[in-house]
mmCIF file of C-alpha atoms and ligand atoms in Angstrom:
data_model
loop_
_atom_site.group_PDB
_atom_site.id
_atom_site.type_symbol
_atom_site.label_atom_id
_atom_site.label_comp_id
_atom_site.label_asym_id
_atom_site.label_seq_id
_atom_site.Cartn_x
_atom_site.Cartn_y
_atom_site.Cartn_z
ATOM 1 C CA MET A 13 17.578 -8.609 8.934
ATOM 2 C CA PRO A 14 18.439 -5.909 11.493
ATOM 3 C CA THR A 15 17.637 -6.864 15.062
ATOM 4 C CA SER A 16 19.592 -4.462 17.247
ATOM 5 C CA LYS A 17 18.414 -0.922 17.943
ATOM 6 C CA SER A 18 20.348 1.647 15.914
ATOM 7 C CA GLN A 19 18.864 4.087 13.352
ATOM 8 C CA PRO A 20 15.277 4.498 12.102
ATOM 9 C CA PHE A 21 14.460 3.793 8.440
ATOM 10 C CA ARG A 22 13.960 7.051 6.522
ATOM 11 C CA VAL A 23 10.699 7.150 4.553
ATOM 12 C CA ILE A 24 9.193 9.360 1.807
ATOM 13 C CA GLN A 25 5.394 9.121 1.550
ATOM 14 C CA ILE A 26 4.066 9.672 -1.994
ATOM 15 C CA GLY A 27 0.291 10.216 -2.188
ATOM 16 C CA PHE A 28 -1.507 12.051 0.596
ATOM 17 C CA GLY A 29 -5.073 10.933 -0.139
ATOM 18 C CA SER A 30 -7.310 9.026 2.282
ATOM 19 C CA LEU A 31 -4.858 6.208 2.789
ATOM 20 C CA GLY A 32 -1.680 8.269 2.386
ATOM 21 C CA GLN A 33 -2.741 10.454 5.322
ATOM 22 C CA HIS A 34 -3.257 7.449 7.578
ATOM 23 C CA ILE A 35 0.046 5.908 6.451
ATOM 24 C CA THR A 36 1.790 9.207 7.252
ATOM 25 C CA SER A 37 0.289 9.338 10.770
ATOM 26 C CA SER A 38 1.265 5.732 11.385
ATOM 27 C CA ILE A 39 4.865 6.315 10.231
ATOM 28 C CA LEU A 40 5.125 9.269 12.613
ATOM 29 C CA LYS A 41 3.929 7.097 15.488
ATOM 30 C CA ARG A 42 6.440 4.288 14.865
ATOM 31 C CA ASP A 43 9.805 4.705 16.573
ATOM 32 C CA ASN A 44 11.783 2.703 13.995
ATOM 33 C CA LEU A 45 10.564 4.901 11.101
ATOM 34 C CA GLU A 46 11.362 8.535 10.313
ATOM 35 C CA LEU A 47 9.132 10.503 7.922
ATOM 36 C CA VAL A 48 11.440 12.687 5.843
ATOM 37 C CA SER A 49 9.062 13.987 3.177
ATOM 38 C CA VAL A 50 5.507 13.854 1.812
ATOM 39 C CA VAL A 51 4.733 14.351 -1.893
ATOM 40 C CA ASP A 52 1.305 14.731 -3.508
ATOM 41 C CA ALA A 53 0.337 15.936 -6.980
ATOM 42 C CA SER A 54 -2.788 17.809 -5.838
ATOM 43 C CA PRO A 55 -2.249 21.608 -6.165
ATOM 44 C CA GLU A 56 -4.585 22.121 -3.195
ATOM 45 C CA LEU A 57 -2.136 20.321 -0.920
ATOM 46 C CA ALA A 58 1.118 21.923 -2.103
ATOM 47 C CA ASN A 59 3.233 23.482 0.672
ATOM 48 C CA LYS A 60 0.640 22.731 3.374
ATOM 49 C CA PRO A 61 2.014 21.535 6.741
ATOM 50 C CA ILE A 62 0.867 17.959 7.320
ATOM 51 C CA ARG A 63 0.043 18.652 10.969
ATOM 52 C CA GLU A 64 -2.804 20.942 9.806
ATOM 53 C CA LEU A 65 -4.299 18.148 7.663
ATOM 54 C CA LEU A 66 -3.828 15.021 9.738
ATOM 55 C CA GLN A 67 -6.687 14.016 11.999
ATOM 56 C CA ASP A 68 -4.348 12.854 14.741
ATOM 57 C CA ASP A 69 -2.717 15.442 16.988
ATOM 58 C CA ILE A 70 0.800 15.118 15.610
ATOM 59 C CA ASP A 71 3.903 17.237 15.927
ATOM 60 C CA SER A 72 5.781 17.348 12.599
ATOM 61 C CA ASP A 73 7.466 20.080 10.565
ATOM 62 C CA VAL A 74 6.973 18.247 7.253
ATOM 63 C CA THR A 75 5.110 20.169 4.528
ATOM 64 C CA ILE A 76 3.666 18.615 1.364
ATOM 65 C CA ALA A 77 5.846 18.910 -1.732
ATOM 66 C CA ASP A 78 4.397 18.718 -5.231
ATOM 67 C CA ASP A 79 7.649 18.064 -7.112
ATOM 68 C CA LEU A 80 8.996 14.562 -6.579
ATOM 69 C CA SER A 81 12.244 15.210 -8.486
ATOM 70 C CA SER A 82 13.365 18.039 -6.233
ATOM 71 C CA VAL A 83 12.477 16.004 -3.119
ATOM 72 C CA LEU A 84 14.567 13.095 -4.405
ATOM 73 C CA ASP A 85 17.460 15.442 -5.205
ATOM 74 C CA SER A 86 17.462 17.105 -1.802
ATOM 75 C CA THR A 87 16.393 14.360 0.624
ATOM 76 C CA LYS A 88 18.314 11.409 1.987
ATOM 77 C CA ALA A 89 15.883 8.518 2.376
ATOM 78 C CA ASP A 90 15.866 4.706 2.365
ATOM 79 C CA ILE A 91 12.458 3.939 0.926
ATOM 80 C CA ALA A 92 9.412 5.471 -0.780
ATOM 81 C CA ILE A 93 5.826 4.427 -0.104
ATOM 82 C CA VAL A 94 3.627 5.005 -3.162
ATOM 83 C CA ALA A 95 -0.143 5.275 -2.470
ATOM 84 C CA THR A 96 -1.464 7.158 -5.484
ATOM 85 C CA SER A 97 -3.347 4.871 -7.872
ATOM 86 C CA SER A 98 -4.487 1.311 -8.634
ATOM 87 C CA SER A 99 -3.094 1.568 -12.169
ATOM 88 C CA LEU A 100 0.450 0.397 -12.903
ATOM 89 C CA GLU A 101 0.660 2.776 -15.878
ATOM 90 C CA VAL A 102 0.074 5.638 -13.440
ATOM 91 C CA VAL A 103 2.440 4.558 -10.672
ATOM 92 C CA GLY A 104 5.176 3.090 -12.922
ATOM 93 C CA PRO A 105 7.017 6.361 -13.706
ATOM 94 C CA THR A 106 6.917 7.443 -10.041
ATOM 95 C CA ILE A 107 8.344 4.100 -8.916
ATOM 96 C CA GLU A 108 11.094 4.154 -11.560
ATOM 97 C CA GLU A 109 12.090 7.675 -10.562
ATOM 98 C CA CYS A 110 12.419 6.585 -6.918
ATOM 99 C CA LEU A 111 14.405 3.450 -7.824
ATOM 100 C CA GLY A 112 16.637 5.590 -10.045
ATOM 101 C CA SER A 113 17.355 7.832 -7.057
ATOM 102 C CA GLY A 114 18.498 4.876 -4.974
ATOM 103 C CA LEU A 115 15.318 4.200 -2.965
ATOM 104 C CA ASP A 116 13.565 0.907 -2.361
ATOM 105 C CA VAL A 117 9.837 1.152 -3.087
ATOM 106 C CA ILE A 118 6.656 -0.309 -1.602
ATOM 107 C CA SER A 119 3.364 0.489 -3.329
ATOM 108 C CA ILE A 120 -0.247 -0.428 -2.638
ATOM 109 C CA CYS A 121 -1.037 -0.191 -6.352
ATOM 110 C CA GLU A 122 -3.163 -3.328 -6.782
ATOM 111 C CA GLU A 123 -1.847 -4.040 -10.286
ATOM 112 C CA LEU A 124 1.722 -4.144 -8.939
ATOM 113 C CA SER A 125 0.879 -7.050 -6.614
ATOM 114 C CA PHE A 126 1.359 -9.515 -9.504
ATOM 115 C CA PRO A 127 1.977 -7.558 -12.721
ATOM 116 C CA TYR A 128 3.652 -10.197 -14.916
ATOM 117 C CA GLN A 129 0.606 -11.361 -16.881
ATOM 118 C CA LYS A 130 -1.530 -8.228 -17.231
ATOM 119 C CA LYS A 131 1.335 -5.755 -17.678
ATOM 120 C CA PRO A 132 4.426 -7.774 -18.720
ATOM 121 C CA GLY A 133 6.233 -4.823 -20.355
ATOM 122 C CA LEU A 134 5.863 -2.609 -17.294
ATOM 123 C CA ALA A 135 6.867 -5.475 -14.988
ATOM 124 C CA GLU A 136 10.009 -6.104 -17.029
ATOM 125 C CA SER A 137 10.897 -2.419 -17.023
ATOM 126 C CA LEU A 138 10.444 -2.115 -13.230
ATOM 127 C CA ASN A 139 12.548 -5.239 -12.659
ATOM 128 C CA ARG A 140 15.308 -3.908 -14.918
ATOM 129 C CA VAL A 141 15.402 -0.443 -13.322
ATOM 130 C CA ALA A 142 15.351 -1.951 -9.812
ATOM 131 C CA LYS A 143 18.249 -4.287 -10.610
ATOM 132 C CA GLN A 144 20.257 -1.536 -12.361
ATOM 133 C CA ASN A 145 20.013 0.501 -9.162
ATOM 134 C CA SER A 146 20.405 -2.474 -6.767
ATOM 135 C CA LYS A 147 17.000 -1.701 -5.236
ATOM 136 C CA THR A 148 13.753 -3.602 -4.609
ATOM 137 C CA VAL A 149 10.135 -2.859 -5.493
ATOM 138 C CA VAL A 150 7.138 -4.721 -4.036
ATOM 139 C CA GLY A 151 3.374 -4.293 -4.409
ATOM 140 C CA THR A 152 1.498 -5.079 -1.214
ATOM 141 C CA GLY A 153 -1.590 -4.299 0.828
ATOM 142 C CA ILE A 154 -4.227 -6.217 2.693
ATOM 143 C CA ASN A 155 -5.930 -7.402 -0.486
ATOM 144 C CA PRO A 156 -4.293 -7.954 -2.873
ATOM 145 C CA GLY A 157 -1.091 -8.609 -0.973
ATOM 146 C CA TYR A 158 -2.207 -10.756 1.944
ATOM 147 C CA LEU A 159 -5.729 -12.018 2.720
ATOM 148 C CA MET A 160 -6.738 -13.527 -0.627
ATOM 149 C CA ASP A 161 -3.305 -14.578 -1.923
ATOM 150 C CA LEU A 162 -0.356 -14.832 0.482
ATOM 151 C CA LEU A 163 -2.477 -16.219 3.345
ATOM 152 C CA PRO A 164 -4.012 -19.101 1.332
ATOM 153 C CA ILE A 165 -0.569 -19.823 -0.188
ATOM 154 C CA VAL A 166 0.988 -20.142 3.290
ATOM 155 C CA LEU A 167 -1.967 -22.192 4.563
ATOM 156 C CA THR A 168 -1.217 -24.897 1.966
ATOM 157 C CA GLY A 169 2.148 -25.472 3.714
ATOM 158 C CA PRO A 170 1.016 -28.602 5.603
ATOM 159 C CA CYS A 171 -1.175 -29.954 2.750
ATOM 160 C CA GLN A 172 -0.004 -33.172 1.090
ATOM 161 C CA ASN A 173 -2.572 -32.541 -1.665
ATOM 162 C CA VAL A 174 -4.433 -29.419 -2.698
ATOM 163 C CA ASP A 175 -7.604 -29.907 -4.763
ATOM 164 C CA THR A 176 -9.371 -26.538 -4.507
ATOM 165 C CA ILE A 177 -8.966 -23.231 -2.675
ATOM 166 C CA ARG A 178 -11.856 -20.962 -1.776
ATOM 167 C CA VAL A 179 -11.334 -17.574 -0.108
ATOM 168 C CA THR A 180 -14.202 -15.382 1.109
ATOM 169 C CA ARG A 181 -13.901 -11.826 2.404
ATOM 170 C CA HIS A 182 -17.201 -10.593 3.871
ATOM 171 C CA MET A 183 -16.798 -7.026 5.041
ATOM 172 C CA ASN A 184 -18.891 -4.245 6.545
ATOM 173 C CA SER A 185 -17.718 -1.358 4.358
ATOM 174 C CA SER A 186 -19.236 1.257 6.705
ATOM 175 C CA HIS A 187 -15.961 1.012 8.661
ATOM 176 C CA ARG A 188 -13.771 1.747 5.607
ATOM 177 C CA ARG A 189 -12.403 5.067 4.316
ATOM 178 C CA PRO A 190 -14.788 7.213 2.191
ATOM 179 C CA SER A 191 -12.808 6.632 -1.050
ATOM 180 C CA PHE A 192 -13.340 2.875 -0.583
ATOM 181 C CA GLN A 193 -17.098 3.253 -0.016
ATOM 182 C CA LYS A 194 -17.269 5.423 -3.128
ATOM 183 C CA LYS A 195 -15.490 2.885 -5.332
ATOM 184 C CA ILE A 196 -17.885 0.090 -4.319
ATOM 185 C CA GLY A 197 -20.900 2.249 -5.234
ATOM 186 C CA THR A 198 -22.428 2.793 -1.775
ATOM 187 C CA GLY A 199 -25.505 5.056 -2.031
ATOM 188 C CA MET A 200 -25.936 4.818 -5.823
ATOM 189 C CA THR A 201 -29.051 3.587 -7.569
ATOM 190 C CA ASN A 202 -28.590 0.202 -9.239
ATOM 191 C CA GLN A 203 -28.642 1.933 -12.641
ATOM 192 C CA GLU A 204 -25.955 4.454 -11.600
ATOM 193 C CA PHE A 205 -23.854 1.604 -10.227
ATOM 194 C CA ARG A 206 -23.955 -0.340 -13.532
ATOM 195 C CA LYS A 207 -23.217 2.786 -15.588
ATOM 196 C CA ASN A 208 -20.309 3.856 -13.331
ATOM 197 C CA ILE A 209 -18.800 0.353 -13.376
ATOM 198 C CA ASP A 210 -19.248 0.019 -17.167
ATOM 199 C CA GLU A 211 -17.689 3.453 -17.784
ATOM 200 C CA GLY A 212 -14.834 2.767 -15.327
ATOM 201 C CA LYS A 213 -15.833 5.739 -13.132
ATOM 202 C CA ILE A 214 -15.845 3.432 -10.129
ATOM 203 C CA THR A 215 -13.597 0.393 -10.117
ATOM 204 C CA GLY A 216 -15.087 -1.909 -7.507
ATOM 205 C CA HIS A 217 -12.415 -4.123 -5.972
ATOM 206 C CA VAL A 218 -9.199 -4.324 -7.986
ATOM 207 C CA GLY A 219 -6.855 -7.288 -7.655
ATOM 208 C CA LEU A 220 -8.788 -10.577 -7.773
ATOM 209 C CA VAL A 221 -7.077 -11.644 -10.993
ATOM 210 C CA GLU A 222 -3.637 -10.688 -9.615
ATOM 211 C CA SER A 223 -4.335 -12.683 -6.418
ATOM 212 C CA ILE A 224 -5.294 -15.804 -8.405
ATOM 213 C CA GLN A 225 -2.231 -15.400 -10.631
ATOM 214 C CA MET A 226 -0.007 -15.185 -7.541
ATOM 215 C CA ILE A 227 -1.572 -18.347 -6.031
ATOM 216 C CA ASP A 228 -1.196 -20.141 -9.386
ATOM 217 C CA ALA A 229 2.467 -19.129 -9.683
ATOM 218 C CA ALA A 230 3.233 -20.067 -6.061
ATOM 219 C CA LEU A 231 1.607 -23.525 -6.208
ATOM 220 C CA ASN A 232 2.207 -24.440 -9.906
ATOM 221 C CA LEU A 233 -1.524 -25.044 -10.288
ATOM 222 C CA ASP A 234 -1.396 -24.915 -14.107
ATOM 223 C CA LEU A 235 -4.595 -22.892 -14.338
ATOM 224 C CA ASP A 236 -5.596 -22.406 -17.963
ATOM 225 C CA GLU A 237 -8.311 -19.796 -17.378
ATOM 226 C CA ILE A 238 -8.609 -16.947 -14.888
ATOM 227 C CA GLU A 239 -11.804 -14.944 -14.980
ATOM 228 C CA GLU A 240 -13.195 -12.042 -12.981
ATOM 229 C CA LEU A 241 -17.007 -12.057 -13.089
ATOM 230 C CA PRO A 242 -18.778 -8.675 -13.468
ATOM 231 C CA PRO A 243 -19.292 -7.053 -10.037
ATOM 232 C CA GLU A 244 -22.848 -7.432 -8.712
ATOM 233 C CA ALA A 245 -24.543 -4.684 -6.696
ATOM 234 C CA ILE A 246 -25.792 -5.646 -3.248
ATOM 235 C CA ILE A 247 -29.134 -3.931 -2.764
ATOM 236 C CA ALA A 248 -30.549 -2.483 0.485
ATOM 237 C CA ASP A 249 -33.780 -4.116 1.680
ATOM 238 C CA SER A 250 -34.329 -1.172 4.046
ATOM 239 C CA LYS A 251 -32.955 2.375 4.376
ATOM 240 C CA ILE A 252 -29.595 2.628 6.129
ATOM 241 C CA THR A 253 -27.424 5.613 7.049
ATOM 242 C CA ASN A 254 -23.736 5.517 7.815
ATOM 243 C CA SER A 255 -21.091 8.264 8.038
ATOM 244 C CA PHE A 256 -20.549 8.155 4.255
ATOM 245 C CA ALA A 257 -24.068 7.983 2.773
ATOM 246 C CA THR A 258 -27.753 7.360 3.226
ATOM 247 C CA VAL A 259 -28.778 4.323 1.204
ATOM 248 C CA GLU A 260 -32.502 4.152 0.359
ATOM 249 C CA LYS A 261 -34.317 0.819 0.133
ATOM 250 C CA GLY A 262 -33.585 -0.592 -3.365
ATOM 251 C CA ASP A 263 -30.302 1.311 -3.761
ATOM 252 C CA VAL A 264 -26.742 0.005 -3.590
ATOM 253 C CA LEU A 265 -25.049 -0.945 -0.317
ATOM 254 C CA GLY A 266 -21.857 -2.170 -1.969
ATOM 255 C CA LEU A 267 -20.809 -5.083 -4.126
ATOM 256 C CA LYS A 268 -19.887 -8.693 -4.606
ATOM 257 C CA SER A 269 -16.953 -9.527 -6.901
ATOM 258 C CA VAL A 270 -15.905 -13.063 -7.730
ATOM 259 C CA GLY A 271 -12.739 -14.296 -9.408
ATOM 260 C CA VAL A 272 -12.212 -17.896 -10.515
ATOM 261 C CA GLY A 273 -9.210 -19.882 -11.704
ATOM 262 C CA ARG A 274 -9.956 -23.032 -13.729
ATOM 263 C CA ARG A 275 -7.985 -26.021 -14.980
ATOM 264 C CA LYS A 276 -9.629 -27.928 -17.849
ATOM 265 C CA GLY A 277 -12.972 -26.336 -16.947
ATOM 266 C CA GLU A 278 -12.763 -27.286 -13.261
ATOM 267 C CA GLU A 279 -12.899 -24.460 -10.722
ATOM 268 C CA ILE A 280 -9.678 -24.746 -8.682
ATOM 269 C CA VAL A 281 -9.430 -21.297 -7.055
ATOM 270 C CA THR A 282 -12.439 -19.153 -6.119
ATOM 271 C CA LEU A 283 -12.126 -15.710 -4.559
ATOM 272 C CA ASP A 284 -15.402 -14.272 -3.283
ATOM 273 C CA PHE A 285 -15.128 -10.618 -2.223
ATOM 274 C CA GLN A 286 -18.176 -8.959 -0.657
ATOM 275 C CA ALA A 287 -18.043 -5.436 0.753
ATOM 276 C CA TYR A 288 -21.206 -3.548 1.645
ATOM 277 C CA ALA A 289 -22.594 -1.219 4.251
ATOM 278 C CA GLU A 290 -23.651 -2.944 7.492
ATOM 279 C CA ALA A 291 -22.671 -6.438 6.269
ATOM 280 C CA THR A 292 -22.834 -8.973 9.051
ATOM 281 C CA PRO A 293 -21.116 -11.168 10.178
ATOM 282 C CA GLN A 294 -17.695 -9.932 9.109
ATOM 283 C CA TYR A 295 -15.073 -12.572 8.415
ATOM 284 C CA ASP A 296 -12.197 -13.659 6.208
ATOM 285 C CA GLU A 297 -12.182 -17.344 5.418
ATOM 286 C CA VAL A 298 -9.919 -19.748 3.548
ATOM 287 C CA ILE A 299 -11.072 -23.292 2.769
ATOM 288 C CA ILE A 300 -8.558 -25.676 1.224
ATOM 289 C CA GLU A 301 -9.973 -28.993 0.051
ATOM 290 C CA GLY A 302 -7.050 -31.387 0.235
ATOM 291 C CA LEU A 303 -5.175 -33.581 2.660
ATOM 292 C CA PRO A 304 -5.472 -32.379 5.341
ATOM 293 C CA ARG A 305 -8.551 -30.208 4.685
ATOM 294 C CA ILE A 306 -7.962 -26.742 6.111
ATOM 295 C CA GLN A 307 -10.637 -24.246 7.064
ATOM 296 C CA GLN A 308 -9.456 -21.038 8.634
ATOM 297 C CA ARG A 309 -11.822 -18.214 9.542
ATOM 298 C CA ILE A 310 -10.740 -14.842 10.928
ATOM 299 C CA GLU A 311 -13.825 -13.865 12.938
ATOM 300 C CA GLY A 312 -14.604 -10.161 12.572
ATOM 301 C CA GLY A 313 -12.343 -9.965 9.495
ATOM 302 C CA VAL A 314 -9.210 -7.853 9.222
ATOM 303 C CA GLN A 315 -10.046 -4.130 9.081
ATOM 304 C CA GLY A 316 -8.735 -3.310 5.619
ATOM 305 C CA ASP A 317 -7.349 0.197 6.105
ATOM 306 C CA HIS A 318 -5.510 -0.649 9.353
ATOM 307 C CA GLY A 319 -4.337 -3.898 7.756
ATOM 308 C CA THR A 320 -3.032 -2.199 4.618
ATOM 309 C CA ILE A 321 -1.054 0.294 6.686
ATOM 310 C CA GLY A 322 0.297 -2.518 8.872
ATOM 311 C CA MET A 323 1.477 -4.432 5.808
ATOM 312 C CA ILE A 324 3.357 -1.368 4.557
ATOM 313 C CA LEU A 325 5.011 -0.470 7.856
ATOM 314 C CA ASN A 326 6.023 -4.061 8.545
ATOM 315 C CA LEU A 327 7.442 -4.597 5.073
ATOM 316 C CA ILE A 328 9.800 -1.597 5.247
ATOM 317 C CA PRO A 329 12.727 -3.399 6.978
ATOM 318 C CA ILE A 330 12.062 -6.565 4.960
ATOM 319 C CA VAL A 331 12.083 -4.815 1.575
ATOM 320 C CA ILE A 332 15.157 -2.728 2.422
ATOM 321 C CA ASN A 333 17.058 -5.946 3.195
ATOM 322 C CA GLU A 334 15.716 -7.892 0.185
ATOM 323 C CA SER A 335 17.810 -8.666 -2.917
ATOM 324 C CA PRO A 336 17.275 -6.274 -5.884
ATOM 325 C CA GLY A 337 14.483 -6.485 -8.445
ATOM 326 C CA LEU A 338 10.698 -6.550 -8.751
ATOM 327 C CA LYS A 339 9.337 -8.922 -6.111
ATOM 328 C CA THR A 340 5.860 -10.074 -5.123
ATOM 329 C CA MET A 341 4.576 -11.104 -1.712
ATOM 330 C CA LYS A 342 5.269 -14.769 -2.413
ATOM 331 C CA ASP A 343 8.966 -14.030 -3.082
ATOM 332 C CA ILE A 344 10.020 -12.150 0.043
ATOM 333 C CA PRO A 345 10.592 -13.418 3.611
ATOM 334 C CA VAL A 346 7.465 -14.116 5.672
ATOM 335 C CA PRO A 347 5.783 -10.832 6.623
ATOM 336 C CA ARG A 348 5.675 -10.254 10.354
ATOM 337 C CA ASN A 349 5.454 -7.332 12.758
ATOM 338 C CA THR A 350 8.732 -5.421 12.480
ATOM 339 C CA MET A 351 8.185 -2.535 14.926
ATOM 340 C CA ARG A 352 11.334 -3.617 16.819
ATOM 341 C CA PHE A 353 13.606 -3.785 13.749
ATOM 342 C CA TRP A 354 16.140 -0.997 13.246
ATOM 343 C CA LYS A 355 18.509 0.097 10.523
ATOM 344 C CA GLU A 356 22.099 -0.945 11.006
ATOM 345 C CA GLU A 357 24.527 1.658 9.661
HETATM 346 N N1 NAP B 410 -3.417 -3.236 -2.097
HETATM 347 C C1 NAP B 410 -4.302 -2.884 -1.186
HETATM 348 O O1 NAP B 410 -4.683 -3.672 -0.313
HETATM 349 C C2 NAP B 410 -4.868 -1.470 -1.148
HETATM 350 C C3 NAP B 410 -5.516 -1.046 0.010
HETATM 351 C C4 NAP B 410 -5.998 0.263 0.048
HETATM 352 C C5 NAP B 410 -5.838 1.119 -1.050
HETATM 353 N N2 NAP B 410 -5.230 0.661 -2.172
HETATM 354 C C6 NAP B 410 -5.065 1.575 -3.338
HETATM 355 O O2 NAP B 410 -4.211 2.647 -2.991
HETATM 356 C C7 NAP B 410 -4.508 3.810 -3.779
HETATM 357 C C8 NAP B 410 -4.607 5.038 -2.858
HETATM 358 O O3 NAP B 410 -5.814 4.969 -2.078
HETATM 359 P P1 NAP B 410 -6.508 6.285 -1.484
HETATM 360 O O4 NAP B 410 -7.819 5.858 -0.947
HETATM 361 O O5 NAP B 410 -5.565 6.999 -0.569
HETATM 362 O O6 NAP B 410 -6.722 7.161 -2.828
HETATM 363 P P2 NAP B 410 -6.978 8.734 -2.946
HETATM 364 O O7 NAP B 410 -7.729 9.224 -1.759
HETATM 365 O O8 NAP B 410 -7.517 8.946 -4.319
HETATM 366 O O9 NAP B 410 -5.492 9.395 -2.854
HETATM 367 C C9 NAP B 410 -4.511 9.377 -3.843
HETATM 368 C C10 NAP B 410 -3.678 10.660 -3.721
HETATM 369 O O10 NAP B 410 -2.508 10.558 -4.531
HETATM 370 C C11 NAP B 410 -2.387 11.758 -5.316
HETATM 371 N N3 NAP B 410 -1.653 11.468 -6.554
HETATM 372 C C12 NAP B 410 -2.115 10.947 -7.726
HETATM 373 N N4 NAP B 410 -1.101 10.792 -8.608
HETATM 374 C C13 NAP B 410 0.030 11.224 -7.989
HETATM 375 C C14 NAP B 410 1.405 11.298 -8.361
HETATM 376 N N5 NAP B 410 1.831 10.896 -9.568
HETATM 377 N N6 NAP B 410 2.294 11.798 -7.457
HETATM 378 C C15 NAP B 410 1.898 12.201 -6.245
HETATM 379 N N7 NAP B 410 0.608 12.146 -5.828
HETATM 380 C C16 NAP B 410 -0.318 11.656 -6.677
HETATM 381 C C17 NAP B 410 -3.825 12.176 -5.558
HETATM 382 O O11 NAP B 410 -3.886 13.545 -5.963
HETATM 383 P P3 NAP B 410 -5.138 13.988 -6.908
HETATM 384 O O12 NAP B 410 -6.352 13.819 -6.064
HETATM 385 O O13 NAP B 410 -4.804 15.394 -7.272
HETATM 386 O O14 NAP B 410 -5.119 13.031 -8.082
HETATM 387 C C18 NAP B 410 -4.438 11.920 -4.171
HETATM 388 O O15 NAP B 410 -4.197 13.001 -3.293
HETATM 389 C C19 NAP B 410 -5.830 3.483 -4.486
HETATM 390 O O16 NAP B 410 -5.563 3.168 -5.837
HETATM 391 C C20 NAP B 410 -6.355 2.277 -3.744
HETATM 392 O O17 NAP B 410 -7.182 1.460 -4.545
HETATM 393 C C21 NAP B 410 -4.712 -0.604 -2.240
#
């Protein structure tokens, strides 16, 4: 792990959507990181200078490229950040191309956070390509990637016994990016919400199953059934307006999604995710029934977009120094703030 000040880590940002733009701004503001390129598939963004699109007043000469291959051929970088899609089928080829060009990769693709059970073939392929190129790939984020998986795993450290784990995330989604509020159905009628969820036009939260699988693998819980219950709409009992939408009484504020892991019919892990406009109070809570019993509540919750970006920035030095292969958050050294870590030539 580098500790002395030398060179910044050179970063390519892939995906310049809602989150990609914030990640880009945050990279530019961090002294130990250097943004060398931004790539996005959208034709509307091609060749545009990022300083014209970023909300922050930022001085950068970087323009958006639409052809990843030519960027990889012409740019010397250490790592790529991939923020394009929740689907591993979609991000897989992009990640493999980056690994093949000698870059480590961090992605916030939810399905990458623990891909071994849902997408074993893709996981095996990513692991093989990473090892062939002596590089590392990790899926991270605030959730999945931290609050509902790594955090409860770490909290079991002092437990002599663990009987059950319950994690609740109760979030006011009015403070989240518009693409998040859209995917949880804010402003839809209940009927539109059901139809959009059933047709896969909105996804709700993605990652509960991956988080339970990661906890199971980390603690050898021997779960024999992992189930994600259908998302439930949370309905407004009065009209509310936020910066994203006006929600009429009876329409959808957001959703509740629950994932459970069972052993012989007994519920061992429960993840309860609730995100809706004007939810109060906000908190993230882990309750471990065991010896000792542990109850940890983060009052106010962790703001998800800031937290996701923090996870990415902080993981850059850790992933660059990690041994090759496909890794998950339970496999790598403890995440921590790394703003004072530099690359050693
Ligand atoms: N793990 C976590 O905690 C966490 C947290 C936050 C977000 N996420 C996930 O991160 C992803 C990005 O979020 P977002 O809100 O920024 O989404 P977004 O606003 O839809 O942005 C995605 C951007 O990537 C572009 N893109 C798609 N495929 C591409 C490719 N192959 N190469 C280059 N660019 C490509 C899209 O272009 P087009 O519009 O032309 O398709 C779009 O500009 C989402 O799937 C989200 O669920 C995970």
